[in-house]
Tab-separated table of C-alpha atoms and ligand atoms in Angstrom:
chain	number	residue	atom	x	y	z
A	280	MET	CA	-22.462	11.039	-42.534
A	281	ILE	CA	-18.766	11.973	-42.550
A	282	LYS	CA	-17.639	14.110	-45.473
A	283	GLN	CA	-14.886	12.875	-47.802
A	284	GLU	CA	-11.717	14.996	-48.025
A	285	SER	CA	-12.541	15.921	-51.670
A	286	GLU	CA	-15.955	17.334	-50.685
A	287	PHE	CA	-14.458	20.158	-48.584
A	288	SER	CA	-13.936	23.670	-49.960
A	289	GLY	CA	-10.462	25.222	-50.063
A	290	LEU	CA	-11.199	27.236	-46.931
A	291	GLN	CA	-12.482	24.184	-45.078
A	292	LYS	CA	-9.320	22.240	-46.000
A	293	GLU	CA	-7.121	25.098	-44.729
A	294	ILE	CA	-9.020	25.046	-41.419
A	295	LEU	CA	-8.604	21.290	-41.068
A	296	GLU	CA	-4.845	21.586	-41.692
A	297	LEU	CA	-4.546	24.341	-39.092
A	298	LYS	CA	-6.618	22.278	-36.698
A	299	ASN	CA	-4.180	19.360	-36.972
A	300	LYS	CA	-1.178	21.663	-36.580
A	301	ARG	CA	-2.618	23.104	-33.347
A	302	ASN	CA	-3.807	19.718	-32.022
A	303	ALA	CA	-7.285	21.251	-31.836
A	304	ILE	CA	-10.805	19.834	-31.774
A	305	ILE	CA	-13.726	21.697	-33.355
A	306	LEU	CA	-17.040	21.462	-31.509
A	307	ALA	CA	-20.152	22.895	-33.190
A	308	HIS	CA	-23.676	23.349	-31.898
A	309	LEU	CA	-26.497	22.052	-34.081
A	310	TYR	CA	-27.698	25.622	-34.723
A	311	GLN	CA	-24.433	26.601	-36.438
A	312	ARG	CA	-24.185	27.300	-40.175
A	313	PRO	CA	-24.090	24.056	-42.256
A	314	GLU	CA	-20.571	24.715	-43.588
A	315	VAL	CA	-19.313	25.172	-40.009
A	316	GLN	CA	-21.054	22.002	-38.773
A	317	ASP	CA	-19.395	20.111	-41.651
A	318	ILE	CA	-15.833	20.775	-40.405
A	319	ALA	CA	-16.602	19.905	-36.782
A	320	ASP	CA	-15.208	16.817	-35.049
A	321	PHE	CA	-18.409	16.720	-33.047
A	322	THR	CA	-21.820	18.382	-33.451
A	323	GLY	CA	-24.383	18.209	-30.709
A	324	ASP	CA	-26.623	19.906	-28.195
A	325	SER	CA	-25.344	21.779	-25.136
A	326	LEU	CA	-25.074	18.608	-23.042
A	327	GLY	CA	-23.261	16.593	-25.711
A	328	LEU	CA	-20.824	19.409	-26.407
A	329	SER	CA	-19.968	19.902	-22.737
A	330	GLU	CA	-19.372	16.132	-22.387
A	331	GLU	CA	-17.024	16.202	-25.401
A	332	ALA	CA	-15.212	19.260	-24.014
A	333	ALA	CA	-14.701	17.417	-20.721
A	334	LYS	CA	-13.209	14.280	-22.268
A	335	THR	CA	-11.097	15.518	-25.192
A	336	ASP	CA	-7.310	15.236	-25.025
A	337	ALA	CA	-6.782	17.960	-27.654
A	338	ASP	CA	-4.788	21.033	-26.543
A	339	VAL	CA	-7.213	23.491	-28.119
A	340	ILE	CA	-11.021	23.535	-28.246
A	341	VAL	CA	-12.526	25.692	-30.999
A	342	PHE	CA	-16.086	26.295	-29.864
A	343	CYS	CA	-18.484	27.086	-32.687
A	344	GLY	CA	-21.427	28.139	-30.577
A	345	VAL	CA	-22.141	30.973	-28.168
A	346	HIS	CA	-20.225	32.444	-25.251
A	347	PHE	CA	-21.706	30.392	-22.382
A	348	MET	CA	-20.829	27.161	-24.194
A	349	ALA	CA	-17.164	28.107	-24.589
A	350	GLU	CA	-17.155	29.258	-20.978
A	351	THR	CA	-18.516	25.875	-19.859
A	352	ALA	CA	-15.685	24.192	-21.793
A	353	ALA	CA	-13.179	26.490	-20.040
A	354	ILE	CA	-14.729	25.648	-16.650
A	355	LEU	CA	-14.348	21.925	-17.369
A	356	SER	CA	-10.891	22.079	-18.983
A	357	PRO	CA	-8.923	25.042	-17.595
A	358	GLU	CA	-5.635	23.638	-18.890
A	359	LYS	CA	-6.868	23.805	-22.484
A	360	THR	CA	-7.005	26.799	-24.791
A	361	VAL	CA	-10.690	27.472	-25.531
A	362	LEU	CA	-11.363	29.642	-28.586
A	363	LEU	CA	-14.684	31.293	-29.472
A	364	PRO	CA	-14.199	32.358	-33.117
A	365	GLU	CA	-16.820	35.134	-32.869
A	366	VAL	CA	-16.342	36.740	-29.481
A	367	ASN	CA	-19.610	38.700	-29.763
A	368	ALA	CA	-21.702	35.547	-30.146
A	369	GLY	CA	-23.578	35.770	-26.861
A	370	CYS	CA	-26.877	34.329	-25.677
A	371	PRO	CA	-29.491	37.006	-24.898
A	372	MET	CA	-31.173	34.663	-22.407
A	373	ALA	CA	-27.912	34.110	-20.498
A	374	ASP	CA	-27.602	37.898	-20.228
A	375	MET	CA	-31.047	38.183	-18.599
A	376	ILE	CA	-29.689	37.412	-15.131
A	377	THR	CA	-26.545	38.614	-13.365
A	378	ALA	CA	-24.848	37.047	-10.336
A	379	GLU	CA	-25.915	40.080	-8.289
A	380	GLN	CA	-29.569	39.618	-9.273
A	381	LEU	CA	-29.358	35.930	-8.411
A	382	ARG	CA	-27.837	36.691	-4.982
A	383	ALA	CA	-30.747	39.070	-4.273
A	384	LYS	CA	-33.320	36.466	-5.395
A	385	LYS	CA	-31.707	33.783	-3.207
A	386	LYS	CA	-32.272	36.009	-0.178
A	387	GLU	CA	-36.024	35.999	-0.955
A	388	CYS	CA	-36.136	32.177	-0.938
A	389	PRO	CA	-33.144	31.009	1.159
A	390	ASP	CA	-34.428	27.419	1.477
A	391	ALA	CA	-34.642	26.829	-2.299
A	392	VAL	CA	-32.153	24.747	-4.287
A	393	VAL	CA	-30.837	26.843	-7.191
A	394	ILE	CA	-30.795	25.135	-10.579
A	395	CYS	CA	-29.277	27.142	-13.400
A	396	TYR	CA	-29.775	26.353	-17.042
A	397	VAL	CA	-26.377	26.005	-18.735
A	398	ASN	CA	-27.379	29.083	-20.784
A	399	SER	CA	-25.971	31.345	-18.066
A	400	SER	CA	-22.704	33.085	-17.214
A	401	ALA	CA	-19.925	31.417	-15.188
A	402	GLU	CA	-20.685	33.912	-12.370
A	403	VAL	CA	-24.330	32.772	-12.262
A	404	LYS	CA	-23.240	29.118	-12.296
A	405	ALA	CA	-20.919	29.903	-9.385
A	406	GLU	CA	-23.970	31.114	-7.396
A	407	SER	CA	-25.991	27.974	-8.226
A	408	ASP	CA	-26.242	24.549	-6.583
A	409	ILE	CA	-26.513	22.555	-9.791
A	410	CYS	CA	-26.581	23.171	-13.504
A	411	CYS	CA	-28.788	21.562	-16.185
A	412	THR	CA	-29.257	21.530	-19.954
A	413	SER	CA	-32.486	21.074	-21.887
A	414	ALA	CA	-31.609	17.370	-22.283
A	415	ASN	CA	-31.338	16.575	-18.566
A	416	ALA	CA	-33.376	19.350	-16.860
A	417	VAL	CA	-36.201	17.075	-15.638
A	418	LYS	CA	-33.720	14.506	-14.277
A	419	VAL	CA	-31.789	17.252	-12.481
A	420	VAL	CA	-35.005	18.583	-10.894
A	421	ARG	CA	-35.914	15.049	-9.765
A	422	SER	CA	-32.459	14.697	-8.172
A	423	VAL	CA	-33.289	17.474	-5.698
A	424	PRO	CA	-34.675	16.244	-2.316
A	425	ALA	CA	-38.493	16.199	-2.440
A	426	ASP	CA	-38.930	18.577	0.502
A	427	LYS	CA	-36.947	21.354	-1.202
A	428	ARG	CA	-38.351	24.149	-3.334
A	429	ILE	CA	-36.485	24.902	-6.557
A	430	LEU	CA	-35.319	28.270	-7.845
A	431	PHE	CA	-34.804	27.862	-11.600
A	432	VAL	CA	-32.859	30.451	-13.624
A	433	PRO	CA	-32.857	32.043	-16.161
A	434	ASP	CA	-35.413	30.412	-18.545
A	435	ARG	CA	-39.039	30.810	-17.459
A	436	ASN	CA	-40.283	28.456	-20.206
A	437	LEU	CA	-37.926	25.614	-19.291
A	438	GLY	CA	-38.642	26.341	-15.594
A	439	HIS	CA	-42.375	26.022	-16.263
A	440	TYR	CA	-41.866	22.818	-18.245
A	441	VAL	CA	-39.742	21.072	-15.584
A	442	GLY	CA	-42.268	22.074	-12.920
A	443	LEU	CA	-45.077	20.418	-14.907
A	444	GLN	CA	-43.043	17.279	-15.639
A	445	SER	CA	-41.796	16.754	-12.113
A	446	GLY	CA	-44.808	17.994	-10.138
A	447	ARG	CA	-42.359	20.081	-8.057
A	448	GLU	CA	-42.733	23.637	-6.847
A	449	VAL	CA	-40.496	25.708	-9.129
A	450	ILE	CA	-39.892	29.421	-8.694
A	451	TYR	CA	-38.572	30.630	-12.022
A	452	TRP	CA	-36.740	33.682	-13.294
A	453	GLU	CA	-38.420	35.635	-16.107
A	454	GLY	CA	-35.719	35.077	-18.729
A	455	PHE	CA	-36.394	33.624	-22.172
A	456	CYS	CA	-34.774	32.765	-25.497
A	457	ASN	CA	-35.842	35.384	-28.017
A	458	THR	CA	-35.674	32.821	-30.814
A	459	HIS	CA	-37.763	30.017	-29.276
A	460	ASP	CA	-40.095	32.360	-27.396
A	461	ARG	CA	-41.016	33.998	-30.727
A	462	LEU	CA	-42.921	30.895	-31.856
A	463	THR	CA	-46.639	31.394	-31.171
A	464	ALA	CA	-49.409	28.833	-30.675
A	465	GLU	CA	-51.147	30.318	-33.757
A	466	GLN	CA	-48.071	29.700	-35.931
A	467	LEU	CA	-47.802	26.124	-34.690
A	468	GLN	CA	-51.548	25.532	-35.267
A	469	LYS	CA	-51.118	26.795	-38.824
A	470	ALA	CA	-48.139	24.445	-39.416
A	471	LYS	CA	-50.233	21.533	-38.081
A	472	GLN	CA	-53.070	22.409	-40.495
A	473	ASP	CA	-50.606	22.615	-43.397
A	474	HIS	CA	-49.021	19.244	-42.528
A	475	PRO	CA	-51.761	17.198	-40.840
A	476	GLY	CA	-49.804	13.913	-40.822
A	477	ALA	CA	-46.642	15.348	-39.255
A	478	LEU	CA	-45.470	14.689	-35.693
A	479	VAL	CA	-44.714	17.899	-33.770
A	480	MET	CA	-41.420	18.129	-31.826
A	481	VAL	CA	-40.619	21.335	-29.931
A	482	HIS	CA	-37.783	22.528	-27.722
A	483	PRO	CA	-38.664	23.239	-24.054
A	484	GLU	CA	-37.427	26.838	-24.479
A	485	CYS	CA	-40.735	27.428	-26.330
A	486	ARG	CA	-43.699	29.040	-24.579
A	487	PRO	CA	-45.941	26.767	-22.430
A	488	GLU	CA	-48.900	27.134	-24.840
A	489	VAL	CA	-46.639	25.982	-27.711
A	490	VAL	CA	-45.241	23.075	-25.656
A	491	ALA	CA	-48.857	22.055	-24.863
A	492	LEU	CA	-49.576	21.639	-28.602
A	493	ALA	CA	-46.554	19.407	-29.282
A	494	ASP	CA	-46.407	15.602	-29.507
A	495	ARG	CA	-42.839	15.434	-28.150
A	496	ILE	CA	-40.542	17.805	-26.234
A	497	PHE	CA	-36.824	17.339	-26.865
A	498	SER	CA	-33.441	19.017	-26.799
A	499	THR	CA	-31.966	19.372	-30.274
A	500	SER	CA	-30.047	16.054	-30.115
A	501	GLY	CA	-33.177	14.377	-28.750
A	502	MET	CA	-35.132	15.493	-31.833
A	503	ILE	CA	-32.485	14.091	-34.178
A	504	ARG	CA	-32.374	10.747	-32.369
A	505	PHE	CA	-36.159	10.439	-32.334
A	506	ALA	CA	-36.556	11.371	-36.030
A	507	LYS	CA	-34.107	8.605	-36.982
A	508	GLU	CA	-35.614	5.916	-34.766
A	509	SER	CA	-39.347	6.623	-35.043
A	510	ASP	CA	-41.763	5.152	-37.607
A	511	HIS	CA	-43.037	8.629	-38.475
A	512	ASN	CA	-41.995	10.114	-41.783
A	513	GLU	CA	-42.981	13.763	-41.388
A	514	PHE	CA	-42.111	16.169	-38.594
A	515	ILE	CA	-42.830	19.779	-37.662
A	516	LEU	CA	-39.908	21.280	-35.742
A	517	GLY	CA	-40.226	23.999	-33.107
A	518	THR	CA	-36.578	24.915	-32.648
A	519	GLU	CA	-33.791	26.878	-34.346
A	520	SER	CA	-33.612	26.149	-38.075
A	521	GLY	CA	-29.898	25.146	-37.982
A	522	ILE	CA	-31.097	21.700	-36.857
A	523	LEU	CA	-32.313	20.967	-40.401
A	524	HIS	CA	-28.776	20.302	-41.642
A	525	LYS	CA	-28.055	17.370	-39.349
A	526	ILE	CA	-31.579	16.019	-38.990
A	527	ARG	CA	-31.932	15.704	-42.781
A	528	LYS	CA	-28.602	13.844	-43.004
A	529	THR	CA	-29.435	11.593	-40.060
A	530	ALA	CA	-32.945	10.700	-41.229
A	531	PRO	CA	-32.727	10.824	-45.044
A	532	GLY	CA	-35.997	10.342	-46.904
A	533	LYS	CA	-38.030	11.852	-44.060
A	534	LYS	CA	-39.662	15.285	-44.321
A	535	PHE	CA	-39.063	18.170	-41.917
A	536	PHE	CA	-41.055	21.398	-41.737
A	537	MET	CA	-40.144	24.364	-39.552
A	538	ALA	CA	-43.040	25.528	-37.345
A	539	SER	CA	-42.232	29.087	-38.478
A	540	ASP	CA	-39.641	30.663	-40.773
A	541	GLU	CA	-38.611	33.080	-37.994
A	542	LEU	CA	-36.718	30.498	-35.928
A	543	ILE	CA	-33.209	31.821	-36.503
A	544	CYS	CA	-30.770	32.796	-33.729
A	545	PRO	CA	-28.449	35.539	-35.093
A	546	ASN	CA	-25.834	34.765	-32.433
A	547	MET	CA	-25.612	31.161	-33.567
A	548	LYS	CA	-25.144	32.304	-37.167
A	549	ALA	CA	-22.377	34.794	-36.310
A	550	THR	CA	-19.605	32.179	-36.540
A	551	THR	CA	-18.296	31.855	-40.106
A	552	LEU	CA	-15.575	29.690	-41.646
A	553	GLU	CA	-13.400	32.813	-42.056
A	554	LYS	CA	-13.648	33.497	-38.312
A	555	VAL	CA	-12.864	29.878	-37.438
A	556	LYS	CA	-9.727	30.044	-39.587
A	557	LEU	CA	-8.618	33.360	-38.078
A	558	SER	CA	-9.122	32.050	-34.543
A	559	LEU	CA	-6.849	29.079	-35.254
A	560	GLU	CA	-4.223	31.319	-36.861
A	561	GLU	CA	-4.161	33.866	-34.037
A	562	MET	CA	-5.214	31.538	-31.171
A	563	GLN	CA	-7.727	34.221	-30.236
A	564	PRO	CA	-10.382	35.136	-29.011
A	565	ARG	CA	-9.628	32.994	-25.974
A	566	ILE	CA	-12.196	32.381	-23.227
A	567	ILE	CA	-10.745	32.271	-19.711
A	568	VAL	CA	-12.708	31.935	-16.474
A	569	PRO	CA	-10.994	33.398	-13.359
A	570	ASP	CA	-10.048	30.665	-10.848
A	571	GLN	CA	-12.228	31.852	-7.947
A	572	ILE	CA	-15.359	31.794	-10.166
A	573	ARG	CA	-14.326	28.624	-11.967
A	574	ASP	CA	-13.927	26.590	-8.775
A	575	LYS	CA	-17.502	27.309	-7.663
A	576	ALA	CA	-19.047	27.054	-11.150
A	577	LEU	CA	-17.296	23.696	-11.678
A	578	GLY	CA	-19.136	22.282	-8.657
A	579	ALA	CA	-22.518	23.100	-10.257
A	580	VAL	CA	-21.477	21.633	-13.639
A	581	GLU	CA	-19.961	18.471	-12.099
A	582	ARG	CA	-23.054	17.868	-9.974
A	583	MET	CA	-25.074	18.005	-13.217
A	584	ILE	CA	-22.769	15.535	-14.980
A	585	ALA	CA	-23.075	13.161	-11.994
A	586	VAL	CA	-26.909	12.996	-12.344
A	587	LYS	CA	-27.717	9.802	-14.215
B	85	13P	P1	-29.835	22.488	-26.459
B	85	13P	O1	-28.504	22.561	-27.090
B	85	13P	O2	-29.759	21.979	-25.060
B	85	13P	O3	-30.834	21.782	-27.276
B	85	13P	O4	-30.340	23.993	-26.264
B	85	13P	C1	-30.651	24.797	-27.297
B	85	13P	C2	-30.132	26.162	-27.200
B	85	13P	O5	-30.850	27.105	-27.309
B	85	13P	C3	-28.722	26.352	-27.034
B	85	13P	O6	-28.444	27.696	-27.049
B	86	SF4	FE1	-29.563	31.767	-26.613
B	86	SF4	FE2	-31.826	31.038	-27.790
B	86	SF4	FE3	-29.747	31.633	-29.295
B	86	SF4	FE4	-29.758	29.392	-27.818
B	86	SF4	S1	-31.106	29.861	-29.538
B	86	SF4	S2	-28.086	30.881	-28.035
B	86	SF4	S3	-30.917	30.084	-26.026
B	86	SF4	S4	-30.836	33.038	-27.906
């Protein structure tokens, strides 16, 4: 549902004016604060946002998300100015592997095809054969020749999940998302007891024992689509709580329960309207990827986009 001009706060209106003046587009991840999602031209999951970043003709991309997302936009559109309003909004999982560590791991399994989750640095992408997001990870794994082993970095939970789904041998790095990995099977069991008629949807960044208890596994956009289209009226969600804002608007009248009240990513909440405004005023903080890293990382991202 698109907001009417009169429904915006004074600060939101100032941001929208600045945005027009700069010929900017605002992209926001579905885990962002509601008031930030409301001023975005596009809200979505990591895959949707990177597709929008690739096709926009705006001069400036204001990325309301975390560092790796803005970096992916800069890899895809080096001629554009990419702003990350809160420069310290990182992803702890992306920081769990460095390019040096990946180079060392590749030497242990030189025959393996390296798939990196988009939640990784540009340097790690540059060392990888192909990238993936939670929305296309299984498809990307299936695109790898059947006789090849797969080295999956950095998320062990997503690596485990794609291995199960594809029946492929996956060697995975021991990284994890501290928000999704916090959800326990006991907490999810309790939510199921409290809401016996609800369908359980969880993100594949959750632990394998949590994924095993779910009815459906989806990226954030996948959950929103399914909630709207399905005949079910009640859902338990195993993902970051920021999703509630859009899912409630997209499927009004349906009920959504978080699997736990601890599913909050502080990095995703670090971007505020004040910081978005400041970034458009100062055209800072700007995310730039050095050319020699960008060229190699772009190959991994483009190979992902080409997988249908
Ligand atoms: P998706 O956007 O692919 O659902 O991933 C969730 C996430 O944790 C992003 O940081
Ligand atoms: Fe990283 Fe998890 Fe936060 Fe996403 S939700 S930015 S994967 S820590």
